[in-house]
């Protein structure tokens, strides 16, 4: 059994959630961000979370969301982890963790080595760090853009908390990404889609198999 943790993010249908769970995904991400093609309503999210509960960790992805919004998701969807994918400060991460009583994963956008510096501030308060590629200029989405960065930047990164590689991964390059970065956890969204926002069950299976077969 591989120790590699795999997160499939931006799931929005029951058949692709089933595919992710059957394939052995460790974490499944639900996106609460109306600008994204992967956005789910609270009622959709509740159905999908019920399928995943007890089989994989449920991650609710939000972007600079207000406390009321977070509380509502927490109450209805009951995620294990809130993934904060905006410009939330370390203090905000700490507050959300306490107020919601969940784990917190903080996304850190990366384009060059200097971008990793801020990870140390979040390392103190978050349970997970997710290193995603900086969005291309003009993009309204903080993630899921299918762009990548120099994976070797994460090699020998000295953090207390577990961290995850995200950005531009797919079944064809994930093994190389793991080899170059030395990470023990990977996250994919657009890399398992046949068109923007539409996940593909076969691509999900192929990605999990490739990542865990390292």
Coordinates of C-alpha atoms in Angstrom, one line a residue:
X1 CA 0.0 0.0 0.0
X2 CA 1.4 3.3 -1.0
X3 CA 2.0 6.1 1.6
X4 CA 1.3 8.7 -1.1
X5 CA -1.8 10.8 -0.3
X6 CA -4.0 11.8 -3.2
X7 CA -6.5 14.6 -3.2
X8 CA -9.0 15.0 -6.0
X9 CA -10.4 18.5 -5.9
X10 CA -13.4 20.2 -7.4
X11 CA -15.7 17.2 -7.5
X12 CA -19.2 18.1 -8.4
X13 CA -21.1 15.0 -9.5
X14 CA -22.0 11.7 -7.8
X15 CA -20.4 9.5 -10.5
X16 CA -17.0 11.3 -10.3
X17 CA -17.1 11.3 -6.5
X18 CA -17.7 7.5 -6.7
X19 CA -14.8 7.1 -9.1
X20 CA -12.5 9.1 -6.8
X21 CA -13.6 7.0 -3.8
X22 CA -13.3 3.7 -5.6
X23 CA -9.9 4.6 -7.0
X24 CA -8.6 5.2 -3.4
X25 CA -8.4 9.0 -3.1
X26 CA -7.5 10.0 0.4
X27 CA -9.1 13.4 0.2
X28 CA -12.0 14.8 -1.9
X29 CA -12.4 18.5 -2.4
X30 CA -15.7 20.4 -2.8
X31 CA -15.4 23.9 -4.1
X32 CA -17.5 26.8 -2.7
X33 CA -16.5 29.6 -5.1
X34 CA -19.2 30.8 -7.5
X35 CA -16.7 32.1 -10.1
X36 CA -15.3 28.5 -10.6
X37 CA -16.8 26.0 -13.0
X38 CA -16.4 23.5 -10.2
X39 CA -18.6 25.4 -7.7
X40 CA -21.1 23.3 -5.8
X41 CA -24.3 24.4 -4.0
X42 CA -24.7 23.5 -0.4
X43 CA -27.3 20.9 -1.3
X44 CA -25.0 19.3 -3.9
X45 CA -22.2 19.4 -1.4
X46 CA -24.2 17.7 1.3
X47 CA -25.0 14.8 -1.0
X48 CA -21.4 14.4 -2.2
X49 CA -20.1 14.7 1.4
X50 CA -22.4 11.9 2.6
X51 CA -21.0 9.6 -0.1
X52 CA -17.5 10.3 1.1
X53 CA -17.9 10.3 4.8
X54 CA -15.8 7.7 6.5
X55 CA -14.1 6.8 3.2
X56 CA -12.0 9.9 2.5
X57 CA -11.4 13.2 4.2
X58 CA -13.8 15.8 3.0
X59 CA -12.2 19.1 2.1
X60 CA -14.3 22.3 1.7
X61 CA -12.4 24.8 -0.5
X62 CA -13.2 28.5 0.1
X63 CA -11.7 31.8 -1.0
X64 CA -11.6 34.7 1.5
X65 CA -15.0 33.6 2.8
X66 CA -16.7 35.4 5.7
X67 CA -17.2 33.5 9.1
X68 CA -21.0 33.1 8.5
X69 CA -20.4 31.4 5.2
X70 CA -17.8 29.1 6.7
X71 CA -20.2 28.3 9.6
X72 CA -23.0 27.4 7.2
X73 CA -20.8 25.0 5.3
X74 CA -19.5 23.5 8.5
X75 CA -23.0 23.0 9.9
X76 CA -24.5 21.4 6.8
X77 CA -21.6 19.7 4.9
X78 CA -19.5 18.8 8.0
X79 CA -16.1 18.9 6.2
X80 CA -13.0 17.5 7.9
X81 CA -10.8 20.2 6.5
X82 CA -11.3 23.8 5.3
X83 CA -9.0 24.6 2.4
X84 CA -8.3 28.4 2.4
X85 CA -7.4 29.3 -1.1
X86 CA -7.5 33.1 -0.9
X87 CA -5.3 35.7 0.8
X88 CA -6.3 34.6 4.3
X89 CA -3.7 35.7 6.9
X90 CA -2.1 33.3 9.3
X91 CA -4.2 34.8 12.1
X92 CA -7.4 34.2 10.1
X93 CA -6.4 30.5 9.6
X94 CA -5.9 30.1 13.3
X95 CA -9.3 31.7 14.1
X96 CA -11.1 29.6 11.5
X97 CA -9.6 26.4 13.0
X98 CA -10.8 27.4 16.5
X99 CA -14.2 28.7 15.5
X100 CA -15.1 25.8 13.1
X101 CA -13.3 23.1 15.0
X102 CA -11.9 21.6 11.8
X103 CA -8.5 21.2 10.3
X104 CA -7.2 23.9 8.0
X105 CA -5.2 23.6 4.8
X106 CA -3.7 26.8 3.5
X107 CA -2.9 27.2 -0.2
X108 CA 0.3 29.0 -0.9
X109 CA 0.8 30.3 -4.6
X110 CA 4.2 29.5 -6.0
X111 CA 6.1 30.8 -9.0
X112 CA 9.7 31.1 -7.6
X113 CA 11.7 30.1 -4.5
X114 CA 10.9 33.4 -2.7
X115 CA 7.2 32.5 -2.6
X116 CA 7.9 29.6 -0.3
X117 CA 9.0 32.1 2.5
X118 CA 5.4 32.8 3.6
X119 CA 4.8 29.1 4.1
X120 CA 6.7 29.3 7.4
X121 CA 4.1 31.7 8.8
X122 CA 1.3 29.3 7.9
X123 CA 3.2 26.3 9.1
X124 CA 2.6 27.4 12.7
X125 CA -1.2 27.5 12.4
X126 CA -2.4 25.3 9.5
X127 CA -2.6 21.5 9.6
X128 CA -1.7 21.2 5.9
X129 CA 0.0 23.4 3.3
X130 CA -0.8 23.2 -0.3
X131 CA 1.7 24.6 -2.8
X132 CA -0.2 25.6 -5.9
X133 CA 1.0 27.4 -9.0
X134 CA 0.4 31.1 -9.1
X135 CA -2.5 31.9 -11.4
X136 CA -1.7 33.3 -14.8
X137 CA -2.3 37.1 -15.2
X138 CA -5.9 37.9 -15.6
X139 CA -7.3 34.6 -14.2
X140 CA -10.2 35.0 -11.8
X141 CA -9.5 31.6 -10.3
X142 CA -6.8 31.2 -7.5
X143 CA -6.3 27.6 -8.5
X144 CA -7.4 24.9 -11.0
X145 CA -5.7 26.7 -13.9
X146 CA -3.7 23.8 -15.1
X147 CA -0.4 25.7 -14.8
X148 CA 2.7 24.3 -13.0
X149 CA 6.0 25.5 -11.5
X150 CA 9.4 24.2 -10.8
X151 CA 8.7 21.1 -8.7
X152 CA 12.3 20.9 -7.4
X153 CA 11.5 24.0 -5.3
X154 CA 9.7 21.8 -2.8
X155 CA 12.7 19.4 -2.4
X156 CA 14.1 19.4 1.1
X157 CA 11.6 22.0 2.2
X158 CA 11.8 22.1 6.0
X159 CA 8.3 22.4 7.5
X160 CA 6.6 20.9 10.6
X161 CA 3.3 20.2 8.9
X162 CA 2.6 17.9 6.0
X163 CA 2.4 19.6 2.6
X164 CA 1.0 18.8 -0.8
X165 CA 2.0 19.6 -4.4
X166 CA -0.7 21.0 -6.7
X167 CA -0.8 22.8 -10.0
X168 CA -0.7 21.4 -13.5
X169 CA -0.6 17.7 -12.5
X170 CA -2.1 14.9 -14.5
X171 CA -1.7 11.1 -14.8
X172 CA 1.2 11.5 -17.3
X173 CA 3.4 13.8 -15.2
X174 CA 2.5 13.1 -11.6
X175 CA 5.3 10.5 -11.1
X176 CA 7.9 12.8 -12.4
X177 CA 6.5 15.6 -10.2
X178 CA 6.7 13.4 -7.1
X179 CA 10.3 12.3 -8.0
X180 CA 11.5 15.9 -8.5
X181 CA 9.7 17.4 -5.5
X182 CA 10.0 14.5 -3.0
X183 CA 6.5 15.2 -1.8
X184 CA 4.3 12.6 -0.1
X185 CA 0.9 14.1 -1.1
X186 CA -0.5 15.4 -4.4
X187 CA -3.6 17.3 -5.4
X188 CA -5.3 17.4 -8.8
X189 CA -8.3 19.3 -10.3
X190 CA -8.1 20.4 -13.9
X191 CA -5.7 17.5 -14.7
X192 CA -8.6 14.9 -14.4
X193 CA -11.1 16.9 -16.5
X194 CA -12.2 16.3 -20.1
X195 CA -13.3 19.9 -20.3
X196 CA -13.2 22.8 -17.9
X197 CA -15.1 21.8 -14.7
X198 CA -16.1 18.4 -16.0
X199 CA -14.3 15.6 -14.2
X200 CA -13.6 12.3 -16.0
X201 CA -13.9 9.0 -14.1
X202 CA -11.2 7.3 -16.2
X203 CA -8.8 10.2 -15.8
X204 CA -9.4 10.1 -12.0
X205 CA -8.6 6.4 -11.8
X206 CA -5.5 6.8 -13.9
X207 CA -4.2 9.7 -11.8
X208 CA -4.7 7.9 -8.5
X209 CA -3.1 4.7 -9.8
X210 CA -0.1 6.7 -11.2
X211 CA 0.4 8.7 -8.0
X212 CA 0.2 5.7 -5.7
X213 CA 2.2 3.5 -7.9
X214 CA 5.4 5.6 -7.4

